[in-house]
């Protein structure tokens, strides 16, 4: 499954640093994983302030020409990378070509205009990030390090 392939590749980058126990899959990819489906994209949340940017560049450093340059999505701490090729790592081929990974800091948000989706965000705890999510399935997590499904 794509989530397993991406988990392995991201784990190669985080397993020996501060990101190890602070990086999770979240949202629709968790739902799809639980249902045995491959998601269209992968959402990752990092419980480190500035972690989304740092992790996206760590992935670029590790997978170089096989991944796009990190792109910040708007005015929020969310970065996007897309695998441009499948990855051969430790003798195994990981089928991740054209898979986009969006990486966000944990955050809380405030909407100052009830007629707009524009929001102000700031870094927050993992618990605060989960509480802001709109559907119960979006509050499910998968630890990138060990694959545990958390709710």
mmCIF file of C-alpha atoms in Angstrom:
data_model
loop_
_atom_site.group_PDB
_atom_site.id
_atom_site.type_symbol
_atom_site.label_atom_id
_atom_site.label_comp_id
_atom_site.label_asym_id
_atom_site.label_seq_id
_atom_site.Cartn_x
_atom_site.Cartn_y
_atom_site.Cartn_z
ATOM 1 C CA UNK A 1 0.000 0.000 0.000
ATOM 2 C CA UNK A 2 1.112 3.564 -0.706
ATOM 3 C CA UNK A 3 0.899 4.615 2.953
ATOM 4 C CA UNK A 4 3.277 1.791 3.887
ATOM 5 C CA UNK A 5 5.701 2.770 1.105
ATOM 6 C CA UNK A 6 5.673 6.447 2.057
ATOM 7 C CA UNK A 7 5.966 5.529 5.739
ATOM 8 C CA UNK A 8 9.097 3.511 5.052
ATOM 9 C CA UNK A 9 10.698 6.298 3.007
ATOM 10 C CA UNK A 10 9.859 9.040 5.518
ATOM 11 C CA UNK A 11 10.989 6.794 8.380
ATOM 12 C CA UNK A 12 14.432 6.575 6.762
ATOM 13 C CA UNK A 13 14.695 10.348 7.259
ATOM 14 C CA UNK A 14 13.235 10.661 10.784
ATOM 15 C CA UNK A 15 14.220 7.480 12.623
ATOM 16 C CA UNK A 16 17.298 8.898 14.362
ATOM 17 C CA UNK A 17 16.303 12.479 15.114
ATOM 18 C CA UNK A 18 13.791 14.695 16.921
ATOM 19 C CA UNK A 19 11.087 13.909 14.333
ATOM 20 C CA UNK A 20 10.919 10.196 15.241
ATOM 21 C CA UNK A 21 8.045 10.335 17.742
ATOM 22 C CA UNK A 22 6.501 13.570 16.460
ATOM 23 C CA UNK A 23 5.533 12.741 12.865
ATOM 24 C CA UNK A 24 2.140 11.308 11.921
ATOM 25 C CA UNK A 25 -0.058 10.584 8.932
ATOM 26 C CA UNK A 26 -3.400 12.314 9.369
ATOM 27 C CA UNK A 27 -6.717 12.859 7.604
ATOM 28 C CA UNK A 28 -8.014 11.024 4.575
ATOM 29 C CA UNK A 29 -4.942 8.843 4.095
ATOM 30 C CA UNK A 30 -5.579 7.344 7.562
ATOM 31 C CA UNK A 31 -9.207 6.616 6.609
ATOM 32 C CA UNK A 32 -8.101 5.051 3.323
ATOM 33 C CA UNK A 33 -5.413 2.986 5.050
ATOM 34 C CA UNK A 34 -7.912 1.612 7.570
ATOM 35 C CA UNK A 35 -10.288 0.760 4.676
ATOM 36 C CA UNK A 36 -7.471 -0.939 2.716
ATOM 37 C CA UNK A 37 -7.479 1.676 -0.057
ATOM 38 C CA UNK A 38 -4.656 3.692 -1.569
ATOM 39 C CA UNK A 39 -5.101 7.430 -0.968
ATOM 40 C CA UNK A 40 -4.697 10.080 -3.659
ATOM 41 C CA UNK A 41 -2.371 12.095 -1.460
ATOM 42 C CA UNK A 42 -0.675 11.829 1.900
ATOM 43 C CA UNK A 43 -1.062 14.338 4.728
ATOM 44 C CA UNK A 44 1.582 14.427 7.436
ATOM 45 C CA UNK A 45 1.578 16.493 10.622
ATOM 46 C CA UNK A 46 4.755 17.286 12.567
ATOM 47 C CA UNK A 47 4.565 18.245 16.233
ATOM 48 C CA UNK A 48 7.632 20.532 16.026
ATOM 49 C CA UNK A 49 7.414 24.263 15.385
ATOM 50 C CA UNK A 50 8.861 24.820 11.904
ATOM 51 C CA UNK A 51 8.970 21.055 11.454
ATOM 52 C CA UNK A 52 6.975 20.949 8.203
ATOM 53 C CA UNK A 53 9.521 23.062 6.394
ATOM 54 C CA UNK A 54 12.481 21.259 7.918
ATOM 55 C CA UNK A 55 11.108 17.779 7.162
ATOM 56 C CA UNK A 56 10.196 18.661 3.580
ATOM 57 C CA UNK A 57 13.781 19.787 2.947
ATOM 58 C CA UNK A 58 15.161 16.695 4.702
ATOM 59 C CA UNK A 59 13.114 14.557 2.277
ATOM 60 C CA UNK A 60 14.475 16.581 -0.654
ATOM 61 C CA UNK A 61 18.035 16.073 0.594
ATOM 62 C CA UNK A 62 17.507 12.321 0.972
ATOM 63 C CA UNK A 63 15.647 11.617 -2.288
ATOM 64 C CA UNK A 64 17.173 14.438 -4.371
ATOM 65 C CA UNK A 65 16.068 14.237 -8.015
ATOM 66 C CA UNK A 66 13.289 11.754 -7.168
ATOM 67 C CA UNK A 67 11.237 14.381 -5.352
ATOM 68 C CA UNK A 68 10.167 17.927 -6.194
ATOM 69 C CA UNK A 69 11.483 20.986 -4.393
ATOM 70 C CA UNK A 70 9.388 21.753 -1.313
ATOM 71 C CA UNK A 71 6.645 24.297 -1.943
ATOM 72 C CA UNK A 72 4.933 26.296 0.807
ATOM 73 C CA UNK A 73 1.157 26.279 0.429
ATOM 74 C CA UNK A 74 -0.093 29.774 1.112
ATOM 75 C CA UNK A 75 0.473 31.591 4.367
ATOM 76 C CA UNK A 76 0.296 28.466 6.483
ATOM 77 C CA UNK A 77 3.036 26.143 7.785
ATOM 78 C CA UNK A 78 2.233 23.532 5.139
ATOM 79 C CA UNK A 79 4.768 22.269 2.594
ATOM 80 C CA UNK A 80 4.201 20.007 -0.375
ATOM 81 C CA UNK A 81 6.549 17.598 -2.159
ATOM 82 C CA UNK A 82 5.786 15.095 -4.896
ATOM 83 C CA UNK A 83 7.759 11.970 -5.687
ATOM 84 C CA UNK A 84 8.732 12.100 -9.359
ATOM 85 C CA UNK A 85 9.920 8.494 -9.508
ATOM 86 C CA UNK A 86 9.499 5.227 -7.698
ATOM 87 C CA UNK A 87 12.299 4.775 -5.150
ATOM 88 C CA UNK A 88 14.694 1.841 -4.855
ATOM 89 C CA UNK A 89 15.837 1.751 -1.233
ATOM 90 C CA UNK A 90 17.694 -1.079 0.508
ATOM 91 C CA UNK A 91 16.926 -3.446 -2.371
ATOM 92 C CA UNK A 92 13.160 -2.787 -2.324
ATOM 93 C CA UNK A 93 11.195 -0.798 -4.909
ATOM 94 C CA UNK A 94 8.708 1.639 -3.368
ATOM 95 C CA UNK A 95 5.919 2.621 -5.764
ATOM 96 C CA UNK A 96 5.506 6.293 -4.951
ATOM 97 C CA UNK A 97 5.772 8.019 -8.337
ATOM 98 C CA UNK A 98 3.359 10.980 -8.562
ATOM 99 C CA UNK A 99 2.415 10.747 -4.882
ATOM 100 C CA UNK A 100 2.139 14.144 -3.211
ATOM 101 C CA UNK A 101 2.939 14.510 0.462
ATOM 102 C CA UNK A 102 1.680 17.594 2.286
ATOM 103 C CA UNK A 103 3.485 18.223 5.554
ATOM 104 C CA UNK A 104 2.080 20.612 8.172
ATOM 105 C CA UNK A 105 3.088 21.809 11.596
ATOM 106 C CA UNK A 106 0.588 21.046 14.325
ATOM 107 C CA UNK A 107 -1.524 24.173 14.611
ATOM 108 C CA UNK A 108 -4.590 25.814 16.014
ATOM 109 C CA UNK A 109 -6.638 28.232 13.989
ATOM 110 C CA UNK A 110 -9.012 31.135 14.361
ATOM 111 C CA UNK A 111 -11.491 32.385 11.774
ATOM 112 C CA UNK A 112 -11.971 36.132 12.175
ATOM 113 C CA UNK A 113 -14.485 36.465 9.327
ATOM 114 C CA UNK A 114 -17.412 34.061 9.423
ATOM 115 C CA UNK A 115 -17.924 34.582 5.669
ATOM 116 C CA UNK A 116 -14.413 33.475 4.738
ATOM 117 C CA UNK A 117 -12.236 30.369 5.007
ATOM 118 C CA UNK A 118 -9.227 32.638 5.667
ATOM 119 C CA UNK A 119 -7.781 31.869 9.031
ATOM 120 C CA UNK A 120 -5.038 32.836 11.404
ATOM 121 C CA UNK A 121 -2.927 29.917 12.551
ATOM 122 C CA UNK A 122 -0.254 29.402 15.143
ATOM 123 C CA UNK A 123 1.790 26.475 16.346
ATOM 124 C CA UNK A 124 -0.050 24.257 18.811
ATOM 125 C CA UNK A 125 0.181 20.916 20.552
ATOM 126 C CA UNK A 126 -0.758 17.691 18.796
ATOM 127 C CA UNK A 127 -3.901 17.528 20.930
ATOM 128 C CA UNK A 128 -4.979 21.061 19.899
ATOM 129 C CA UNK A 129 -4.351 20.217 16.247
ATOM 130 C CA UNK A 130 -6.526 17.114 16.464
ATOM 131 C CA UNK A 131 -9.339 19.009 18.211
ATOM 132 C CA UNK A 132 -9.594 21.536 15.342
ATOM 133 C CA UNK A 133 -10.175 18.890 12.678
ATOM 134 C CA UNK A 134 -13.638 18.769 11.129
ATOM 135 C CA UNK A 135 -14.499 15.070 10.955
ATOM 136 C CA UNK A 136 -13.841 12.277 13.390
ATOM 137 C CA UNK A 137 -11.827 10.364 10.766
ATOM 138 C CA UNK A 138 -9.537 13.376 10.406
ATOM 139 C CA UNK A 139 -8.625 13.010 14.059
ATOM 140 C CA UNK A 140 -7.101 9.580 13.448
ATOM 141 C CA UNK A 141 -3.322 9.336 13.225
ATOM 142 C CA UNK A 142 -0.745 6.812 12.111
ATOM 143 C CA UNK A 143 2.685 7.089 13.668
ATOM 144 C CA UNK A 144 5.229 7.294 10.837
ATOM 145 C CA UNK A 145 7.871 5.718 13.066
ATOM 146 C CA UNK A 146 6.083 2.552 14.140
ATOM 147 C CA UNK A 147 2.845 2.409 12.097
ATOM 148 C CA UNK A 148 0.521 2.438 15.098
ATOM 149 C CA UNK A 149 -2.979 3.742 14.344
ATOM 150 C CA UNK A 150 -4.051 6.239 17.024
ATOM 151 C CA UNK A 151 -7.437 7.864 17.637
#
